[in-house]
Amino acid sequence: MTDLKGKVAVVTGAGQGIGRAIALRLAAAGADIVAGELVRDRIAATVEAVTTAGGRAVGVEVDVRNRNQVEAMIAAATENFGRLDILVNNAGTDIVRDLVELSDEEWDLQIDVNLKGTFYCCRAAIPEIIKAGGGAIVNIASVAGYVCYPGGTAYAAAKAGVTGLTRALAGEVGRHNIRVNAVAPGPIDTPLARTVLKEMATRDDPQPFAGVIRRWGKPEEIANAVAFLASEQSSYVTGDTISVSGGAFMH
Ligand SMILES: NC(=O)c1ccc[n+]([C@@H]2O[C@H](COP(=O)([O-])OP(=O)(O)OC[C@H]3O[C@@H](n4cnc5c(N)ncnc54)[C@H](O)[C@@H]3O)[C@@H](O)[C@H]2O)c1
C-alpha cells in the first residue's frame, strides 16, 4: 500500500471523475487533501467522501485560469495542514471541433485550463514544496497528446504541452528533491469522456482511442498511477509521462 501519511496534497478538478478518485486514493494512503474545484456544488461532496472514509480534506473553489485563486488554493494547504508535499494538476476540459471552425475563445479555453492552469499551480506550489523538503508534482496529460485525434487540435496541443512542461520542469526542480511526472489517460469513464467520445462517434473518422484492453478505464485506475508517482514508491522516476490507456497508446 502506498504510504502518504503526514503528506499534504492539492488536487485540482477534484469535484468529479478522475480528480475525485485521485483525492480519495491519496487520502486512503494517508494524505491530507486540498480539493480544488471550479463548480462549487461538487466540492462539498468530495470533501464529505474523503472525511467519511476517515481522511481529512478541505475544499477550495478555484478556477485554475485565475492566478489569484490558484495562489489562495495553494495557501489553503499550509493554512489548514501546515505544509504542501504533493500537487496533482488534474483540472481539464476538452472539445471536439475541427481547427478551421475553432473560435479564439474555444482555443484559449483549452490552452488556459489544461496548460496555463498547470503552469499557475506549479509556480505557486513549488516554493511551498521546497519548504517541505521536496515532494512530487503529477500532471494529468492525455494519450490525445500522442495519437492522431481529428477534431482535437487545441486539446492535443495543450496536453502535448503538459507532457513537455513535465519533462522540462523535472529538470529545474530535481535539485530540490521534487519529482515531476505525468499520467496520460486513455478513455476513462467520466462525465467529460462520455460527452467527448459520444461526439467523436458521430464523426466520419477512425476512432483513435481503441485500446487492446477492450473496455473503458475507471477513474480509480488513473488514481492508482497518480498515487504511485506521488509516493516514494517512484522515488527514481521523474520527467516521465506514463500512459494508463489500456494500450490506446504505447511508448
Ligand atoms: N476521461 C478521460 O477519458 C480522459 C482521458 C485523458 C485525459 N483526461 C484528463 O483527465 C482530467 C480529468 O478529466 P475527467 O474525465 O475526470 O473530467 P471531468 O469533466 O469529469 O472532471 C473534471 C473536473 O475538473 C473541473 N474543472 C474544469 N475546469 C476547471 C477549472 N478551470 N478550474 C478548476 N476545475 C476545473 C470540472 O468542474 C470537473 O469537476 C482532465 O485533465 C482530462 O483532460 C481524461
GROMACS .gro file of C-alpha atoms and ligand atoms in nm:
model
  295
    1MET     CA    1   0.000   0.000   0.000
    2THR     CA    2   0.125   0.345  -0.090
    3ASP     CA    3   0.212   0.538   0.224
    4LEU     CA    4   0.141   0.912   0.222
    5LYS     CA    5   0.089   0.958   0.597
    6GLY     CA    6   0.188   1.309   0.707
    7LYS     CA    7   0.180   1.439   0.349
    8VAL     CA    8  -0.045   1.714   0.218
    9ALA     CA    9  -0.176   1.710  -0.140
   10VAL     CA   10  -0.353   1.966  -0.355
   11VAL     CA   11  -0.573   1.808  -0.625
   12THR     CA   12  -0.736   2.030  -0.888
   13GLY     CA   13  -1.062   1.942  -1.060
   14ALA     CA   14  -1.138   1.723  -0.759
   15GLY     CA   15  -1.516   1.756  -0.786
   16GLN     CA   16  -1.587   1.459  -1.012
   17GLY     CA   17  -1.436   1.198  -1.241
   18ILE     CA   18  -1.064   1.133  -1.223
   19GLY     CA   19  -0.989   1.421  -0.982
   20ARG     CA   20  -1.237   1.294  -0.724
   21ALA     CA   21  -1.090   0.943  -0.749
   22ILE     CA   22  -0.739   1.086  -0.704
   23ALA     CA   23  -0.843   1.281  -0.393
   24LEU     CA   24  -0.997   0.967  -0.242
   25ARG     CA   25  -0.699   0.748  -0.335
   26LEU     CA   26  -0.437   0.985  -0.191
   27ALA     CA   27  -0.647   1.029   0.124
   28ALA     CA   28  -0.674   0.650   0.159
   29ALA     CA   29  -0.294   0.641   0.152
   30GLY     CA   30  -0.291   0.888   0.443
   31ALA     CA   31  -0.252   1.230   0.277
   32ASP     CA   32  -0.448   1.537   0.384
   33ILE     CA   33  -0.629   1.680   0.082
   34VAL     CA   34  -0.697   2.027  -0.054
   35ALA     CA   35  -0.970   1.967  -0.312
   36GLY     CA   36  -0.966   2.249  -0.569
   37GLU     CA   37  -1.268   2.268  -0.798
   38LEU     CA   38  -1.444   2.514  -1.028
   39VAL     CA   39  -1.802   2.400  -0.965
   40ARG     CA   40  -1.899   2.486  -0.607
   41ASP     CA   41  -2.166   2.217  -0.566
   42ARG     CA   42  -1.915   1.940  -0.634
   43ILE     CA   43  -1.664   2.047  -0.369
   44ALA     CA   44  -1.860   1.951  -0.060
   45ALA     CA   45  -1.936   1.605  -0.198
   46THR     CA   46  -1.567   1.525  -0.246
   47VAL     CA   47  -1.473   1.662   0.096
   48GLU     CA   48  -1.750   1.459   0.255
   49ALA     CA   49  -1.644   1.142   0.073
   50VAL     CA   50  -1.287   1.183   0.199
   51THR     CA   51  -1.392   1.253   0.557
   52THR     CA   52  -1.648   0.971   0.560
   53ALA     CA   53  -1.366   0.737   0.457
   54GLY     CA   54  -1.166   0.859   0.758
   55GLY     CA   55  -0.943   1.118   0.587
   56ARG     CA   56  -0.903   1.493   0.620
   57ALA     CA   57  -0.989   1.737   0.340
   58VAL     CA   58  -1.074   2.100   0.279
   59GLY     CA   59  -1.243   2.225  -0.036
   60VAL     CA   60  -1.144   2.537  -0.226
   61GLU     CA   61  -1.343   2.697  -0.507
   62VAL     CA   62  -1.088   2.771  -0.778
   63ASP     CA   63  -1.065   2.840  -1.148
   64VAL     CA   64  -0.713   2.728  -1.239
   65ARG     CA   65  -0.708   3.002  -1.506
   66ASN     CA   66  -0.717   3.262  -1.228
   67ARG     CA   67  -0.372   3.324  -1.078
   68ASN     CA   68  -0.504   3.480  -0.755
   69GLN     CA   69  -0.744   3.194  -0.693
   70VAL     CA   70  -0.468   2.942  -0.759
   71GLU     CA   71  -0.241   3.115  -0.508
   72ALA     CA   72  -0.523   3.111  -0.250
   73MET     CA   73  -0.573   2.737  -0.310
   74ILE     CA   74  -0.203   2.666  -0.252
   75ALA     CA   75  -0.209   2.886   0.060
   76ALA     CA   76  -0.501   2.676   0.190
   77ALA     CA   77  -0.265   2.377   0.215
   78THR     CA   78  -0.031   2.547   0.461
   79GLU     CA   79  -0.311   2.733   0.640
   80ASN     CA   80  -0.507   2.415   0.707
   81PHE     CA   81  -0.243   2.144   0.722
   82GLY     CA   82   0.088   2.328   0.774
   83ARG     CA   83   0.273   2.213   0.461
   84LEU     CA   84   0.248   2.108   0.096
   85ASP     CA   85   0.415   1.797  -0.044
   86ILE     CA   86   0.212   1.693  -0.350
   87LEU     CA   87   0.040   1.879  -0.633
   88VAL     CA   88  -0.186   1.698  -0.879
   89ASN     CA   89  -0.281   1.909  -1.182
   90ASN     CA   90  -0.595   1.731  -1.295
   91ALA     CA   91  -0.844   2.008  -1.384
   92GLY     CA   92  -0.914   1.986  -1.755
   93THR     CA   93  -1.157   2.047  -2.033
   94ASP     CA   94  -1.197   1.906  -2.383
   95ILE     CA   95  -1.367   1.996  -2.711
   96VAL     CA   96  -1.420   1.818  -3.044
   97ARG     CA   97  -1.406   2.075  -3.324
   98ASP     CA   98  -1.206   2.095  -3.648
   99LEU     CA   99  -0.934   2.360  -3.637
  100VAL     CA  100  -1.085   2.574  -3.913
  101GLU     CA  101  -1.405   2.604  -3.707
  102LEU     CA  102  -1.240   2.676  -3.371
  103SER     CA  103  -1.309   3.020  -3.226
  104ASP     CA  104  -1.041   3.216  -3.043
  105GLU     CA  105  -1.233   3.158  -2.720
  106GLU     CA  106  -1.251   2.781  -2.770
  107TRP     CA  107  -0.878   2.762  -2.843
  108ASP     CA  108  -0.795   2.978  -2.541
  109LEU     CA  109  -1.017   2.773  -2.308
  110GLN     CA  110  -0.832   2.450  -2.394
  111ILE     CA  111  -0.487   2.602  -2.356
  112ASP     CA  112  -0.573   2.807  -2.049
  113VAL     CA  113  -0.739   2.534  -1.840
  114ASN     CA  114  -0.523   2.239  -1.942
  115LEU     CA  115  -0.182   2.405  -1.981
  116LYS     CA  116  -0.173   2.755  -1.832
  117GLY     CA  117  -0.358   2.632  -1.522
  118THR     CA  118  -0.087   2.371  -1.476
  119PHE     CA  119   0.176   2.647  -1.504
  120TYR     CA  120  -0.003   2.865  -1.246
  121CYS     CA  121  -0.042   2.578  -0.999
  122CYS     CA  122   0.320   2.461  -1.035
  123ARG     CA  123   0.456   2.815  -0.997
  124ALA     CA  124   0.257   2.876  -0.681
  125ALA     CA  125   0.321   2.531  -0.529
  126ILE     CA  126   0.693   2.479  -0.586
  127PRO     CA  127   0.819   2.724  -0.318
  128GLU     CA  128   0.593   2.553  -0.061
  129ILE     CA  129   0.704   2.203  -0.165
  130ILE     CA  130   1.067   2.316  -0.135
  131LYS     CA  131   0.992   2.438   0.221
  132ALA     CA  132   0.857   2.088   0.297
  133GLY     CA  133   1.191   1.940   0.188
  134GLY     CA  134   1.074   1.819  -0.152
  135GLY     CA  135   0.782   1.623  -0.290
  136ALA     CA  136   0.603   1.537  -0.611
  137ILE     CA  137   0.404   1.701  -0.886
  138VAL     CA  138   0.179   1.481  -1.101
  139ASN     CA  139   0.018   1.631  -1.411
  140ILE     CA  140  -0.273   1.471  -1.593
  141ALA     CA  141  -0.184   1.473  -1.963
  142SER     CA  142  -0.363   1.255  -2.221
  143VAL     CA  143  -0.296   1.000  -2.493
  144ALA     CA  144  -0.455   1.271  -2.710
  145GLY     CA  145  -0.114   1.441  -2.686
  146TYR     CA  146   0.037   1.148  -2.877
  147VAL     CA  147  -0.218   0.996  -3.116
  148CYS     CA  148  -0.390   1.136  -3.424
  149TYR     CA  149  -0.708   1.293  -3.294
  150PRO     CA  150  -0.927   1.464  -3.559
  151GLY     CA  151  -1.123   1.748  -3.400
  152GLY     CA  152  -0.877   1.769  -3.112
  153THR     CA  153  -0.604   2.010  -3.217
  154ALA     CA  154  -0.645   2.253  -2.925
  155TYR     CA  155  -0.676   1.976  -2.665
  156ALA     CA  156  -0.391   1.776  -2.820
  157ALA     CA  157  -0.168   2.084  -2.826
  158ALA     CA  158  -0.247   2.161  -2.463
  159LYS     CA  159  -0.188   1.804  -2.345
  160ALA     CA  160   0.133   1.762  -2.550
  161GLY     CA  161   0.232   2.089  -2.383
  162VAL     CA  162   0.168   1.935  -2.041
  163THR     CA  163   0.399   1.646  -2.130
  164GLY     CA  164   0.670   1.889  -2.242
  165LEU     CA  165   0.625   2.109  -1.935
  166THR     CA  166   0.652   1.798  -1.715
  167ARG     CA  167   0.986   1.699  -1.867
  168ALA     CA  168   1.137   2.049  -1.860
  169LEU     CA  169   1.017   2.128  -1.507
  170ALA     CA  170   1.161   1.800  -1.378
  171GLY     CA  171   1.498   1.930  -1.493
  172GLU     CA  172   1.455   2.252  -1.300
  173VAL     CA  173   1.339   2.118  -0.964
  174GLY     CA  174   1.521   1.785  -0.930
  175ARG     CA  175   1.788   1.963  -0.724
  176HIS     CA  176   1.513   2.050  -0.471
  177ASN     CA  177   1.410   1.686  -0.435
  178ILE     CA  178   1.091   1.746  -0.631
  179ARG     CA  179   0.990   1.488  -0.889
  180VAL     CA  180   0.759   1.591  -1.174
  181ASN     CA  181   0.573   1.327  -1.374
  182ALA     CA  182   0.253   1.294  -1.572
  183VAL     CA  183  -0.012   1.032  -1.634
  184ALA     CA  184  -0.162   1.012  -1.983
  185PRO     CA  185  -0.505   0.850  -1.954
  186GLY     CA  186  -0.679   0.676  -2.240
  187PRO     CA  187  -1.061   0.664  -2.243
  188ILE     CA  188  -1.171   0.673  -1.879
  189ASP     CA  189  -1.537   0.653  -1.782
  190THR     CA  190  -1.611   1.007  -1.659
  191PRO     CA  191  -1.869   1.272  -1.746
  192LEU     CA  192  -1.612   1.450  -1.968
  193ALA     CA  193  -1.521   1.139  -2.168
  194ARG     CA  194  -1.881   1.035  -2.213
  195THR     CA  195  -1.958   1.371  -2.376
  196VAL     CA  196  -1.645   1.383  -2.592
  197LEU     CA  197  -1.647   1.022  -2.711
  198LYS     CA  198  -2.017   1.045  -2.798
  199GLU     CA  199  -1.940   1.348  -3.014
  200MET     CA  200  -1.642   1.174  -3.176
  201ALA     CA  201  -1.862   0.874  -3.264
  202THR     CA  202  -2.079   1.100  -3.481
  203ARG     CA  203  -1.779   1.193  -3.699
  204ASP     CA  204  -1.660   1.009  -4.006
  205ASP     CA  205  -1.314   0.945  -3.858
  206PRO     CA  206  -1.125   0.639  -3.738
  207GLN     CA  207  -1.179   0.602  -3.363
  208PRO     CA  208  -0.839   0.694  -3.219
  209PHE     CA  209  -0.865   0.567  -2.862
  210ALA     CA  210  -0.940   0.197  -2.905
  211GLY     CA  211  -0.704   0.012  -2.672
  212VAL     CA  212  -0.613  -0.355  -2.660
  213ILE     CA  213  -0.788  -0.392  -2.324
  214ARG     CA  214  -1.138  -0.373  -2.462
  215ARG     CA  215  -1.316  -0.160  -2.209
  216TRP     CA  216  -1.309   0.193  -2.076
  217GLY     CA  217  -1.076   0.260  -1.788
  218LYS     CA  218  -1.200   0.352  -1.443
  219PRO     CA  219  -1.102   0.676  -1.266
  220GLU     CA  220  -0.952   0.463  -0.987
  221GLU     CA  221  -0.706   0.311  -1.237
  222ILE     CA  222  -0.567   0.659  -1.306
  223ALA     CA  223  -0.569   0.738  -0.934
  224ASN     CA  224  -0.354   0.430  -0.864
  225ALA     CA  225  -0.088   0.554  -1.108
  226VAL     CA  226  -0.102   0.902  -0.953
  227ALA     CA  227  -0.059   0.755  -0.604
  228PHE     CA  228   0.249   0.565  -0.725
  229LEU     CA  229   0.401   0.880  -0.880
  230ALA     CA  230   0.316   1.090  -0.572
  231SER     CA  231   0.481   0.847  -0.331
  232GLU     CA  232   0.831   0.726  -0.252
  233GLN     CA  233   0.750   0.407  -0.443
  234SER     CA  234   0.851   0.605  -0.754
  235SER     CA  235   1.150   0.775  -0.591
  236TYR     CA  236   1.374   0.739  -0.902
  237VAL     CA  237   1.108   0.834  -1.161
  238THR     CA  238   1.098   1.191  -1.288
  239GLY     CA  239   1.023   1.381  -1.607
  240ASP     CA  240   0.821   1.092  -1.744
  241THR     CA  241   0.466   1.053  -1.870
  242ILE     CA  242   0.309   0.714  -1.801
  243SER     CA  243   0.026   0.602  -2.030
  244VAL     CA  244  -0.264   0.439  -1.849
  245SER     CA  245  -0.471   0.376  -2.156
  246GLY     CA  246  -0.550   0.006  -2.193
  247GLY     CA  247  -0.297   0.012  -2.477
  248ALA     CA  248  -0.452   0.300  -2.672
  249PHE     CA  249  -0.101   0.443  -2.676
  250MET     CA  250   0.222   0.253  -2.614
  251HIS     CA  251   0.558   0.429  -2.588
  252LIG     N1  252  -1.179   1.090  -1.901
  252LIG     C1  253  -1.090   1.064  -1.997
  252LIG     O1  254  -1.111   0.976  -2.082
  252LIG     C2  255  -0.961   1.141  -2.002
  252LIG     C3  256  -0.864   1.099  -2.092
  252LIG     C4  257  -0.744   1.168  -2.098
  252LIG     C5  258  -0.721   1.274  -2.013
  252LIG     N2  259  -0.818   1.314  -1.926
  252LIG     C6  260  -0.788   1.427  -1.839
  252LIG     O2  261  -0.817   1.391  -1.705
  252LIG     C7  262  -0.852   1.509  -1.631
  252LIG     C8  263  -0.984   1.486  -1.561
  252LIG     O3  264  -1.082   1.459  -1.659
  252LIG     P1  265  -1.223   1.392  -1.628
  252LIG     O4  266  -1.251   1.300  -1.737
  252LIG     O5  267  -1.228   1.344  -1.486
  252LIG     O6  268  -1.316   1.522  -1.647
  252LIG     P2  269  -1.449   1.570  -1.572
  252LIG     O7  270  -1.507   1.680  -1.653
  252LIG     O8  271  -1.534   1.453  -1.542
  252LIG     O9  272  -1.390   1.632  -1.437
  252LIG     C9  273  -1.305   1.745  -1.444
  252LIG    C10  274  -1.327   1.834  -1.324
  252LIG    O10  275  -1.243   1.948  -1.340
  252LIG    C11  276  -1.318   2.065  -1.312
  252LIG     N3  277  -1.267   2.181  -1.384
  252LIG    C12  278  -1.286   2.210  -1.515
  252LIG     N4  279  -1.231   2.328  -1.545
  252LIG    C13  280  -1.176   2.375  -1.430
  252LIG    C14  281  -1.105   2.493  -1.396
  252LIG     N5  282  -1.086   2.590  -1.488
  252LIG     N6  283  -1.062   2.509  -1.270
  252LIG    C15  284  -1.085   2.414  -1.177
  252LIG     N7  285  -1.152   2.299  -1.202
  252LIG    C16  286  -1.197   2.281  -1.327
  252LIG    C17  287  -1.460   2.031  -1.357
  252LIG    O11  288  -1.556   2.115  -1.296
  252LIG    C18  289  -1.472   1.885  -1.316
  252LIG    O12  290  -1.523   1.869  -1.186
  252LIG    C19  291  -0.856   1.623  -1.734
  252LIG    O13  292  -0.733   1.692  -1.730
  252LIG    C20  293  -0.873   1.549  -1.865
  252LIG    O14  294  -0.825   1.624  -1.974
  252LIG    C21  295  -0.938   1.249  -1.918
   0.00000   0.00000   0.00000
